[in-house]
PDB file of C-alpha atoms in Angstrom:
ATOM      1  CA  MET A  10      -4.896  11.973  -4.392  1.00 77.00           C
ATOM      2  CA  PHE A  11      -7.233  13.368  -7.047  1.00 76.00           C
ATOM      3  CA  LEU A  12      -7.603  17.138  -7.304  1.00 76.00           C
ATOM      4  CA  ARG A  13     -10.227  19.278  -8.981  1.00 79.00           C
ATOM      5  CA  GLU A  14      -8.677  21.222 -11.831  1.00 80.00           C
ATOM      6  CA  SER A  15      -8.653  24.954 -11.152  1.00 80.00           C
ATOM      7  CA  LEU A  16      -6.572  27.828 -12.479  1.00 82.00           C
ATOM      8  CA  SER A  17      -6.099  31.247 -10.893  1.00 83.00           C
ATOM      9  CA  VAL A  18      -3.559  34.071 -10.928  1.00 84.00           C
ATOM     10  CA  ASN A  19      -1.499  35.320  -8.002  1.00 80.00           C
ATOM     11  CA  SER A  20      -1.735  39.087  -8.432  1.00 81.00           C
ATOM     12  CA  ARG A  21       1.351  39.721  -6.302  1.00 84.00           C
ATOM     13  CA  SER A  22       3.758  37.387  -8.091  1.00 80.00           C
ATOM     14  CA  LEU A  23       1.868  37.376 -11.433  1.00 77.00           C
ATOM     15  CA  THR A  24       2.076  33.598 -11.555  1.00 77.00           C
ATOM     16  CA  TYR A  25      -0.522  30.921 -12.231  1.00 79.00           C
ATOM     17  CA  ILE A  26      -1.831  28.726  -9.432  1.00 81.00           C
ATOM     18  CA  GLY A  27      -3.160  25.300 -10.388  1.00 78.00           C
ATOM     19  CA  LEU A  28      -0.522  24.119 -12.856  1.00 80.00           C
ATOM     20  CA  GLU A  29       1.861  21.209 -12.437  1.00 81.00           C
ATOM     21  CA  ASP A  30       4.440  22.068  -9.811  1.00 80.00           C
ATOM     22  CA  PHE A  31       7.426  19.956  -8.795  1.00 80.00           C
ATOM     23  CA  GLY A  32       9.269  22.813  -7.135  1.00 75.00           C
ATOM     24  CA  ASN A  33      12.934  22.821  -8.052  1.00 71.00           C
ATOM     25  CA  GLU A  34      13.045  19.118  -8.867  1.00 69.00           C
ATOM     26  CA  GLU A  35      14.528  18.437 -12.297  1.00 61.00           C
ATOM     27  CA  LEU A  36      11.800  16.157 -13.594  1.00 59.00           C
ATOM     28  CA  VAL A  37      10.658  15.605 -17.165  1.00 49.00           C
ATOM     29  CA  ARG A  38       7.656  17.916 -16.909  1.00 56.00           C
ATOM     30  CA  LYS A  39       9.417  20.894 -15.302  1.00 55.00           C
ATOM     31  CA  ASN A  40       7.769  24.280 -16.045  1.00 59.00           C
ATOM     32  CA  SER A  41       4.721  22.486 -17.426  1.00 68.00           C
ATOM     33  CA  SER A  42       1.646  24.444 -18.531  1.00 79.00           C
ATOM     34  CA  LEU A  43      -0.693  21.531 -17.785  1.00 84.00           C
ATOM     35  CA  LYS A  44      -3.409  21.845 -15.146  1.00 86.00           C
ATOM     36  CA  ALA A  45      -2.734  19.718 -12.077  1.00 80.00           C
ATOM     37  CA  ASN A  46      -5.309  17.063 -11.153  1.00 83.00           C
ATOM     38  CA  HIS A  47      -3.235  14.888  -8.791  1.00 86.00           C
ATOM     39  CA  GLY A  48      -1.459  15.611  -5.535  1.00 85.00           C
ATOM     40  CA  LEU A  49       1.628  13.645  -4.467  1.00 90.00           C
ATOM     41  CA  VAL A  50       2.429  13.812  -0.748  1.00 93.00           C
ATOM     42  CA  PHE A  51       5.458  12.489   1.135  1.00 95.00           C
ATOM     43  CA  MET A  52       4.859  12.061   4.861  1.00 95.00           C
ATOM     44  CA  TRP A  53       7.210  11.187   7.713  1.00 96.00           C
ATOM     45  CA  SER A  54       5.778   8.987  10.469  1.00 94.00           C
ATOM     46  CA  SER A  55       7.667   8.145  13.652  1.00 94.00           C
ATOM     47  CA  LEU A  56       7.642   4.536  14.898  1.00 93.00           C
ATOM     48  CA  THR A  57       8.488   5.524  18.469  1.00 89.00           C
ATOM     49  CA  GLU A  58       6.619   8.798  18.933  1.00 90.00           C
ATOM     50  CA  ASN A  59       3.091   9.961  18.204  1.00 90.00           C
ATOM     51  CA  MET A  60       4.269  12.261  15.434  1.00 91.00           C
ATOM     52  CA  VAL A  61       3.576  12.553  11.707  1.00 93.00           C
ATOM     53  CA  GLN A  62       4.612  15.361   9.372  1.00 94.00           C
ATOM     54  CA  PRO A  63       4.116  15.985   5.628  1.00 94.00           C
ATOM     55  CA  ILE A  64       7.555  16.744   4.202  1.00 94.00           C
ATOM     56  CA  ALA A  65       6.804  17.365   0.521  1.00 92.00           C
ATOM     57  CA  VAL A  66       3.810  18.053  -1.720  1.00 89.00           C
ATOM     58  CA  PHE A  67       3.794  18.038  -5.534  1.00 89.00           C
ATOM     59  CA  ALA A  68       1.049  18.823  -8.047  1.00 85.00           C
ATOM     60  CA  SER A  69       0.901  16.843 -11.289  1.00 86.00           C
ATOM     61  CA  ALA A  70      -1.272  16.278 -14.348  1.00 86.00           C
ATOM     62  CA  GLY A  71      -1.997  12.597 -13.883  1.00 86.00           C
ATOM     63  CA  PRO A  72      -0.058  10.225 -11.623  1.00 88.00           C
ATOM     64  CA  VAL A  73       3.680  10.828 -11.337  1.00 89.00           C
ATOM     65  CA  LYS A  74       5.593   8.248 -13.381  1.00 90.00           C
ATOM     66  CA  GLY A  75       7.290   5.490 -11.438  1.00 92.00           C
ATOM     67  CA  ILE A  76      10.810   6.428 -12.581  1.00 92.00           C
ATOM     68  CA  GLU A  77      10.306  10.038 -11.483  1.00 91.00           C
ATOM     69  CA  LEU A  78       8.771   8.817  -8.231  1.00 93.00           C
ATOM     70  CA  SER A  79      11.824   6.680  -7.436  1.00 95.00           C
ATOM     71  CA  LYS A  80      14.071   9.742  -7.803  1.00 92.00           C
ATOM     72  CA  LEU A  81      11.871  11.719  -5.418  1.00 93.00           C
ATOM     73  CA  VAL A  82      11.895   8.828  -2.909  1.00 95.00           C
ATOM     74  CA  VAL A  83      15.695   8.666  -2.891  1.00 95.00           C
ATOM     75  CA  LYS A  84      15.990  12.433  -2.436  1.00 94.00           C
ATOM     76  CA  ALA A  85      13.395  12.389   0.374  1.00 95.00           C
ATOM     77  CA  ILE A  86      15.433   9.733   2.206  1.00 97.00           C
ATOM     78  CA  LEU A  87      18.637  11.752   1.819  1.00 96.00           C
ATOM     79  CA  LEU A  88      17.025  14.959   3.090  1.00 95.00           C
ATOM     80  CA  MET A  89      15.397  13.254   6.077  1.00 96.00           C
ATOM     81  CA  GLU A  90      18.596  11.445   7.034  1.00 97.00           C
ATOM     82  CA  ASP A  91      20.578  14.667   6.680  1.00 96.00           C
ATOM     83  CA  ALA A  92      18.109  16.319   9.072  1.00 95.00           C
ATOM     84  CA  GLY A  93      18.745  13.610  11.667  1.00 95.00           C
ATOM     85  CA  ALA A  94      15.900  11.188  10.950  1.00 94.00           C
ATOM     86  CA  HIS A  95      16.460   7.429  10.717  1.00 95.00           C
ATOM     87  CA  VAL A  96      14.544   6.085   7.696  1.00 97.00           C
ATOM     88  CA  VAL A  97      13.775   2.358   7.982  1.00 97.00           C
ATOM     89  CA  GLY A  98      10.764   1.859   5.714  1.00 97.00           C
ATOM     90  CA  ILE A  99       8.647   3.217   2.872  1.00 97.00           C
ATOM     91  CA  THR A 100       4.903   2.554   2.627  1.00 96.00           C
ATOM     92  CA  CYS A 101       2.707   3.109  -0.426  1.00 94.00           C
ATOM     93  CA  ASP A 102      -0.448   1.631  -1.912  1.00 91.00           C
ATOM     94  CA  GLY A 103      -0.653  -0.770  -4.853  1.00 89.00           C
ATOM     95  CA  ALA A 104      -0.969   1.799  -7.641  1.00 90.00           C
ATOM     96  CA  SER A 105       0.878   0.848 -10.823  1.00 92.00           C
ATOM     97  CA  THR A 106       3.188   3.874 -10.501  1.00 94.00           C
ATOM     98  CA  ASN A 107       4.264   2.690  -7.047  1.00 94.00           C
ATOM     99  CA  ARG A 108       4.960  -0.809  -8.356  1.00 94.00           C
ATOM    100  CA  THR A 109       7.051   0.735 -11.148  1.00 95.00           C
ATOM    101  CA  MET A 110       8.903   2.700  -8.480  1.00 96.00           C
ATOM    102  CA  TRP A 111       9.615  -0.587  -6.657  1.00 96.00           C
ATOM    103  CA  ASN A 112      10.979  -2.152  -9.841  1.00 95.00           C
ATOM    104  CA  SER A 113      13.097   0.910 -10.564  1.00 96.00           C
ATOM    105  CA  LEU A 114      14.676   0.648  -7.112  1.00 97.00           C
ATOM    106  CA  GLY A 115      15.358  -3.085  -7.523  1.00 96.00           C
ATOM    107  CA  VAL A 116      12.576  -4.404  -5.279  1.00 96.00           C
ATOM    108  CA  SER A 117      11.093  -7.689  -6.510  1.00 94.00           C
ATOM    109  CA  ALA A 118       8.680 -10.342  -5.211  1.00 90.00           C
ATOM    110  CA  LYS A 119       9.800 -12.948  -7.751  1.00 86.00           C
ATOM    111  CA  LYS A 120      11.032 -16.122  -6.101  1.00 78.00           C
ATOM    112  CA  GLN A 121      14.344 -16.276  -7.970  1.00 83.00           C
ATOM    113  CA  ASP A 122      15.420 -12.678  -7.175  1.00 88.00           C
ATOM    114  CA  PHE A 123      13.316 -11.734  -4.155  1.00 91.00           C
ATOM    115  CA  LYS A 124      14.268  -8.422  -2.547  1.00 95.00           C
ATOM    116  CA  ASN A 125      12.094  -6.436  -0.146  1.00 95.00           C
ATOM    117  CA  TYR A 126      14.414  -3.528   0.631  1.00 97.00           C
ATOM    118  CA  ILE A 127      16.826  -0.978  -0.800  1.00 97.00           C
ATOM    119  CA  GLU A 128      20.166   0.100   0.568  1.00 97.00           C
ATOM    120  CA  ASN A 129      19.848   3.391   2.429  1.00 97.00           C
ATOM    121  CA  PRO A 130      21.398   5.961   0.022  1.00 96.00           C
ATOM    122  CA  PHE A 131      22.638   7.974   3.038  1.00 96.00           C
ATOM    123  CA  ASP A 132      24.244   4.977   4.766  1.00 96.00           C
ATOM    124  CA  THR A 133      24.536   1.830   2.645  1.00 94.00           C
ATOM    125  CA  SER A 134      25.147  -0.320   5.741  1.00 95.00           C
ATOM    126  CA  ARG A 135      21.461   0.128   6.629  1.00 96.00           C
ATOM    127  CA  LYS A 136      18.337  -1.073   4.814  1.00 97.00           C
ATOM    128  CA  VAL A 137      15.087   0.683   3.958  1.00 98.00           C
ATOM    129  CA  TYR A 138      12.252  -1.858   3.803  1.00 98.00           C
ATOM    130  CA  MET A 139       9.341  -1.602   1.385  1.00 97.00           C
ATOM    131  CA  PHE A 140       5.706  -1.960   2.461  1.00 97.00           C
ATOM    132  CA  SER A 141       2.451  -2.058   0.553  1.00 95.00           C
ATOM    133  CA  ASP A 142      -0.315  -0.552   2.679  1.00 93.00           C
ATOM    134  CA  ALA A 143      -1.829  -3.526   4.558  1.00 89.00           C
ATOM    135  CA  PRO A 144      -5.428  -2.209   4.708  1.00 88.00           C
ATOM    136  CA  HIS A 145      -5.404  -1.775   0.933  1.00 89.00           C
ATOM    137  CA  LEU A 146      -4.121  -5.332   0.509  1.00 89.00           C
ATOM    138  CA  LEU A 147      -6.935  -6.700   2.667  1.00 85.00           C
ATOM    139  CA  LYS A 148      -9.510  -4.860   0.593  1.00 86.00           C
ATOM    140  CA  ASN A 149      -7.959  -6.127  -2.637  1.00 87.00           C
ATOM    141  CA  ILE A 150      -8.139  -9.748  -1.438  1.00 85.00           C
ATOM    142  CA  ARG A 151     -11.747  -9.384  -0.316  1.00 84.00           C
ATOM    143  CA  ASN A 152     -12.781  -7.587  -3.518  1.00 86.00           C
ATOM    144  CA  ARG A 153     -11.078 -10.229  -5.671  1.00 87.00           C
ATOM    145  CA  LEU A 154     -12.974 -12.988  -3.841  1.00 84.00           C
ATOM    146  CA  PHE A 155     -16.229 -11.029  -4.178  1.00 85.00           C
ATOM    147  CA  GLN A 156     -15.663 -10.512  -7.901  1.00 85.00           C
ATOM    148  CA  ASN A 157     -14.594 -14.064  -8.840  1.00 84.00           C
ATOM    149  CA  LYS A 158     -16.576 -15.853  -6.094  1.00 85.00           C
ATOM    150  CA  THR A 159     -13.829 -18.515  -5.935  1.00 84.00           C
ATOM    151  CA  LEU A 160     -10.068 -18.426  -5.247  1.00 82.00           C
ATOM    152  CA  THR A 161      -7.869 -21.475  -5.851  1.00 81.00           C
ATOM    153  CA  VAL A 162      -4.538 -22.022  -4.117  1.00 76.00           C
ATOM    154  CA  ASP A 163      -3.993 -25.738  -4.732  1.00 78.00           C
ATOM    155  CA  PRO A 164      -6.063 -27.760  -7.244  1.00 80.00           C
ATOM    156  CA  SER A 165      -5.832 -30.809  -4.970  1.00 82.00           C
ATOM    157  CA  LYS A 166      -7.499 -28.945  -2.107  1.00 80.00           C
ATOM    158  CA  PHE A 167     -10.803 -27.155  -1.615  1.00 80.00           C
ATOM    159  CA  SER A 168     -11.170 -23.713  -3.163  1.00 82.00           C
ATOM    160  CA  ILE A 169     -11.968 -20.618  -1.131  1.00 82.00           C
ATOM    161  CA  LYS A 170     -15.544 -19.589  -1.948  1.00 86.00           C
ATOM    162  CA  TRP A 171     -17.437 -16.394  -1.226  1.00 84.00           C
ATOM    163  CA  GLU A 172     -20.536 -18.528  -0.789  1.00 86.00           C
ATOM    164  CA  GLN A 173     -19.002 -20.162   2.302  1.00 84.00           C
ATOM    165  CA  TYR A 174     -18.841 -16.867   4.178  1.00 82.00           C
ATOM    166  CA  LEU A 175     -22.314 -15.944   2.977  1.00 83.00           C
ATOM    167  CA  ASN A 176     -23.729 -19.273   4.229  1.00 85.00           C
ATOM    168  CA  ILE A 177     -22.235 -18.659   7.671  1.00 82.00           C
ATOM    169  CA  PHE A 178     -23.987 -15.306   7.813  1.00 80.00           C
ATOM    170  CA  LYS A 179     -27.320 -16.784   6.679  1.00 84.00           C
ATOM    171  CA  THR A 180     -27.092 -19.728   9.077  1.00 83.00           C
ATOM    172  CA  GLU A 181     -26.389 -17.502  12.061  1.00 79.00           C
ATOM    173  CA  GLY A 182     -28.920 -14.861  11.055  1.00 78.00           C
ATOM    174  CA  CYS A 183     -31.601 -15.981  13.524  1.00 76.00           C
ATOM    175  CA  SER A 184     -29.307 -17.448  16.162  1.00 78.00           C
ATOM    176  CA  LEU A 185     -28.752 -15.753  19.523  1.00 76.00           C
ATOM    177  CA  THR A 186     -25.224 -17.125  19.803  1.00 78.00           C
ATOM    178  CA  LYS A 187     -22.958 -16.658  16.813  1.00 77.00           C
ATOM    179  CA  VAL A 188     -19.517 -17.841  15.750  1.00 77.00           C
ATOM    180  CA  CYS A 189     -19.015 -14.667  13.681  1.00 77.00           C
ATOM    181  CA  PRO A 190     -21.089 -12.013  15.460  1.00 77.00           C
ATOM    182  CA  LYS A 191     -19.591  -9.063  13.579  1.00 76.00           C
ATOM    183  CA  LEU A 192     -20.704 -10.197  10.127  1.00 77.00           C
ATOM    184  CA  THR A 193     -23.558  -8.146   8.657  1.00 77.00           C
ATOM    185  CA  LYS A 194     -25.190  -7.907   5.250  1.00 76.00           C
ATOM    186  CA  ASN A 195     -22.871  -4.950   4.531  1.00 76.00           C
ATOM    187  CA  HIS A 196     -20.022  -7.432   4.332  1.00 75.00           C
ATOM    188  CA  PHE A 197     -21.669  -9.241   1.419  1.00 74.00           C
ATOM    189  CA  GLU A 198     -23.785  -6.661  -0.424  1.00 71.00           C
ATOM    190  CA  LEU A 199     -20.816  -4.574  -1.535  1.00 70.00           C
ATOM    191  CA  ASN A 200     -21.454  -1.206  -3.120  1.00 71.00           C
ATOM    192  CA  ASN A 201     -18.605   1.169  -4.008  1.00 67.00           C
ATOM    193  CA  LEU A 202     -18.525   2.556  -0.457  1.00 64.00           C
ATOM    194  CA  ALA A 203     -18.559  -0.862   1.202  1.00 61.00           C
ATOM    195  CA  LYS A 204     -15.623  -1.983  -0.964  1.00 54.00           C
ATOM    196  CA  MET A 205     -13.550   0.749   0.688  1.00 56.00           C
ATOM    197  CA  LYS A 206     -14.301  -0.439   4.246  1.00 57.00           C
ATOM    198  CA  VAL A 207     -11.187  -2.066   5.652  1.00 47.00           C
ATOM    199  CA  LYS A 208     -12.919  -3.501   8.735  1.00 52.00           C
ATOM    200  CA  TYR A 209     -15.271  -5.567   6.534  1.00 54.00           C
ATOM    201  CA  ALA A 210     -12.281  -7.107   4.772  1.00 41.00           C
ATOM    202  CA  ALA A 211     -10.386  -7.818   7.994  1.00 42.00           C
ATOM    203  CA  GLN A 212     -13.356  -9.540   9.627  1.00 47.00           C
ATOM    204  CA  ILE A 213     -13.830 -11.888   6.667  1.00 43.00           C
ATOM    205  CA  LEU A 214     -10.163 -12.572   5.888  1.00 36.00           C
ATOM    206  CA  HIS A 215      -8.553 -12.994   9.297  1.00 38.00           C
ATOM    207  CA  GLN A 216      -6.670 -16.221   8.626  1.00 41.00           C
ATOM    208  CA  ALA A 217      -2.897 -16.227   8.193  1.00 40.00           C
ATOM    209  CA  ILE A 218      -1.638 -16.004   4.604  1.00 41.00           C
ATOM    210  CA  GLU A 219       0.776 -18.943   4.659  1.00 54.00           C
ATOM    211  CA  TRP A 220      -0.323 -20.190   1.238  1.00 62.00           C
ATOM    212  CA  LEU A 221       1.411 -17.447  -0.788  1.00 72.00           C
ATOM    213  CA  ASN A 222       4.534 -19.425  -1.637  1.00 73.00           C
ATOM    214  CA  ASN A 223       2.430 -22.521  -2.404  1.00 75.00           C
ATOM    215  CA  TRP A 224       0.346 -20.497  -4.837  1.00 76.00           C
ATOM    216  CA  GLU A 225       3.388 -19.205  -6.689  1.00 77.00           C
ATOM    217  CA  LEU A 226       4.840 -22.720  -6.868  1.00 80.00           C
ATOM    218  CA  ASN A 227       1.562 -24.123  -8.226  1.00 82.00           C
ATOM    219  CA  LEU A 228       1.413 -21.271 -10.734  1.00 79.00           C
ATOM    220  CA  ILE A 229       4.963 -21.941 -11.934  1.00 80.00           C
ATOM    221  CA  ARG A 230       4.159 -25.648 -12.296  1.00 84.00           C
ATOM    222  CA  GLY A 231       1.060 -24.810 -14.339  1.00 84.00           C
ATOM    223  CA  LEU A 232      -1.280 -26.479 -11.865  1.00 85.00           C
ATOM    224  CA  ILE A 233      -3.471 -23.378 -11.606  1.00 81.00           C
ATOM    225  CA  LYS A 234      -4.024 -20.325 -13.774  1.00 78.00           C
ATOM    226  CA  GLU A 235      -3.185 -16.823 -12.590  1.00 74.00           C
ATOM    227  CA  LYS A 236      -6.798 -15.742 -12.962  1.00 74.00           C
ATOM    228  CA  ASP A 237      -7.795 -18.369 -10.384  1.00 76.00           C
ATOM    229  CA  PHE A 238      -6.111 -16.506  -7.558  1.00 77.00           C
ATOM    230  CA  LEU A 239      -5.031 -13.017  -6.533  1.00 81.00           C
ATOM    231  CA  THR A 240      -3.829 -10.367  -8.929  1.00 85.00           C
ATOM    232  CA  ARG A 241      -0.066 -10.210  -9.363  1.00 85.00           C
ATOM    233  CA  SER A 242       0.030  -6.738  -7.792  1.00 89.00           C
ATOM    234  CA  THR A 243      -1.772  -7.933  -4.653  1.00 89.00           C
ATOM    235  CA  TYR A 244       0.400 -11.033  -4.398  1.00 87.00           C
ATOM    236  CA  ASP A 245       3.614  -9.017  -4.762  1.00 91.00           C
ATOM    237  CA  GLY A 246       2.410  -6.526  -2.168  1.00 93.00           C
ATOM    238  CA  LEU A 247       1.545  -9.256   0.328  1.00 89.00           C
ATOM    239  CA  LYS A 248       4.823 -11.117  -0.073  1.00 88.00           C
ATOM    240  CA  ILE A 249       6.989  -7.988   0.170  1.00 92.00           C
ATOM    241  CA  THR A 250       5.007  -6.552   3.093  1.00 92.00           C
ATOM    242  CA  LEU A 251       4.975  -9.768   5.131  1.00 87.00           C
ATOM    243  CA  GLN A 252       8.730 -10.239   4.782  1.00 89.00           C
ATOM    244  CA  SER A 253       9.444  -6.542   5.434  1.00 91.00           C
ATOM    245  CA  THR A 254       7.329  -6.677   8.599  1.00 90.00           C
ATOM    246  CA  ILE A 255       9.294  -9.673   9.903  1.00 87.00           C
ATOM    247  CA  ASP A 256      12.671  -8.151   8.983  1.00 91.00           C
ATOM    248  CA  LEU A 257      11.944  -4.683  10.353  1.00 92.00           C
ATOM    249  CA  VAL A 258      10.523  -5.989  13.632  1.00 90.00           C
ATOM    250  CA  ASN A 259      13.632  -8.132  14.125  1.00 90.00           C
ATOM    251  CA  TYR A 260      15.860  -5.153  13.327  1.00 93.00           C
ATOM    252  CA  LEU A 261      14.066  -2.806  15.717  1.00 93.00           C
ATOM    253  CA  ILE A 262      14.070  -5.326  18.594  1.00 90.00           C
ATOM    254  CA  ASN A 263      17.464  -6.993  18.120  1.00 92.00           C
ATOM    255  CA  ASP A 264      19.556  -4.113  16.759  1.00 93.00           C
ATOM    256  CA  CYS A 265      17.803  -1.002  18.057  1.00 92.00           C
ATOM    257  CA  GLY A 266      16.756  -2.303  21.472  1.00 91.00           C
ATOM    258  CA  SER A 267      13.036  -1.638  21.059  1.00 89.00           C
ATOM    259  CA  ALA A 268      10.950  -3.310  23.769  1.00 89.00           C
ATOM    260  CA  TYR A 269       7.981  -3.610  21.399  1.00 87.00           C
ATOM    261  CA  VAL A 270       6.933  -2.590  17.899  1.00 87.00           C
ATOM    262  CA  LEU A 271       3.567  -1.136  16.863  1.00 89.00           C
ATOM    263  CA  THR A 272       3.199  -2.641  13.396  1.00 88.00           C
ATOM    264  CA  ALA A 273       0.086  -0.540  12.738  1.00 89.00           C
ATOM    265  CA  LYS A 274       2.516   2.331  12.198  1.00 92.00           C
ATOM    266  CA  PHE A 275       3.789   0.526   9.101  1.00 92.00           C
ATOM    267  CA  ASN A 276       0.627   1.412   7.163  1.00 92.00           C
ATOM    268  CA  GLN A 277      -0.436   4.753   5.692  1.00 91.00           C
ATOM    269  CA  ASP A 278      -3.403   5.564   7.944  1.00 89.00           C
ATOM    270  CA  SER A 279      -1.844   8.910   8.865  1.00 90.00           C
ATOM    271  CA  LEU A 280      -1.621   9.852   5.201  1.00 89.00           C
ATOM    272  CA  GLU A 281      -5.240   8.831   4.599  1.00 87.00           C
ATOM    273  CA  LYS A 282      -6.318  11.009   7.538  1.00 88.00           C
ATOM    274  CA  PHE A 283      -4.317  13.894   6.079  1.00 87.00           C
ATOM    275  CA  PHE A 284      -6.083  13.471   2.721  1.00 85.00           C
ATOM    276  CA  GLY A 285      -9.402  13.384   4.575  1.00 84.00           C
ATOM    277  CA  ILE A 286      -8.636  16.748   6.183  1.00 83.00           C
ATOM    278  CA  LEU A 287      -7.806  18.254   2.796  1.00 78.00           C
ATOM    279  CA  ASN A 288     -11.001  16.892   1.239  1.00 72.00           C
ATOM    280  CA  TYR A 289     -13.229  18.109   4.083  1.00 63.00           C
TER     281      TYR A 289
END
């Protein structure tokens, strides 16, 4: 999260408050004199209990580099496992530093070397699955369609057009009975605030995303250009997250004996709420 730069002095310890601070972690910028403007938070969220808990907070000047982030992720897993927790997944948004962290840990969405997990560093017989925050992915898809107005999956089939959703809204505007009653002008006249609304994205893009592999195949064959569809970051996030959801649900039900799985707990809503409290 972004932080407002501020510098003060602790009169008791005679130390500065507001500089980069990674605690005792041996990172590149240890003992930095730079003012912090970003906050990095690690949060534990239980899949079986209504419990969330921040476990680490770092202050940095700019986003933490992906390589450094991967080291912190591995150490966080080790500390949580040592305390008795059972780490099965890691969720983050689509920021470039997080994608670099994925690459550093060996996670890849490429068809030839697809891998959506890492071996648990505490117990290599178990897997830790990677997730890209689903609400962010929905917003990215919707915003991409809004920006380009057209998305192409297969050149031999019809394109997905923003105008089609807009026409539905206009057609049903004066009708008492509607096929899509939740659509409003806020879904189509997107300002910066509206672009952040997850519910608007979910209500427009509610169809299953079974065309991901077809898109990659068409891209490899040169049938469509990359600019005609989703960004690579969004595509990678969708592919990894979909497969991780399937794999983790199967693991929890078949191996752990869970009667059901609340997949909403796979996203980072709890972290967003925590940031909201800090910003209030």
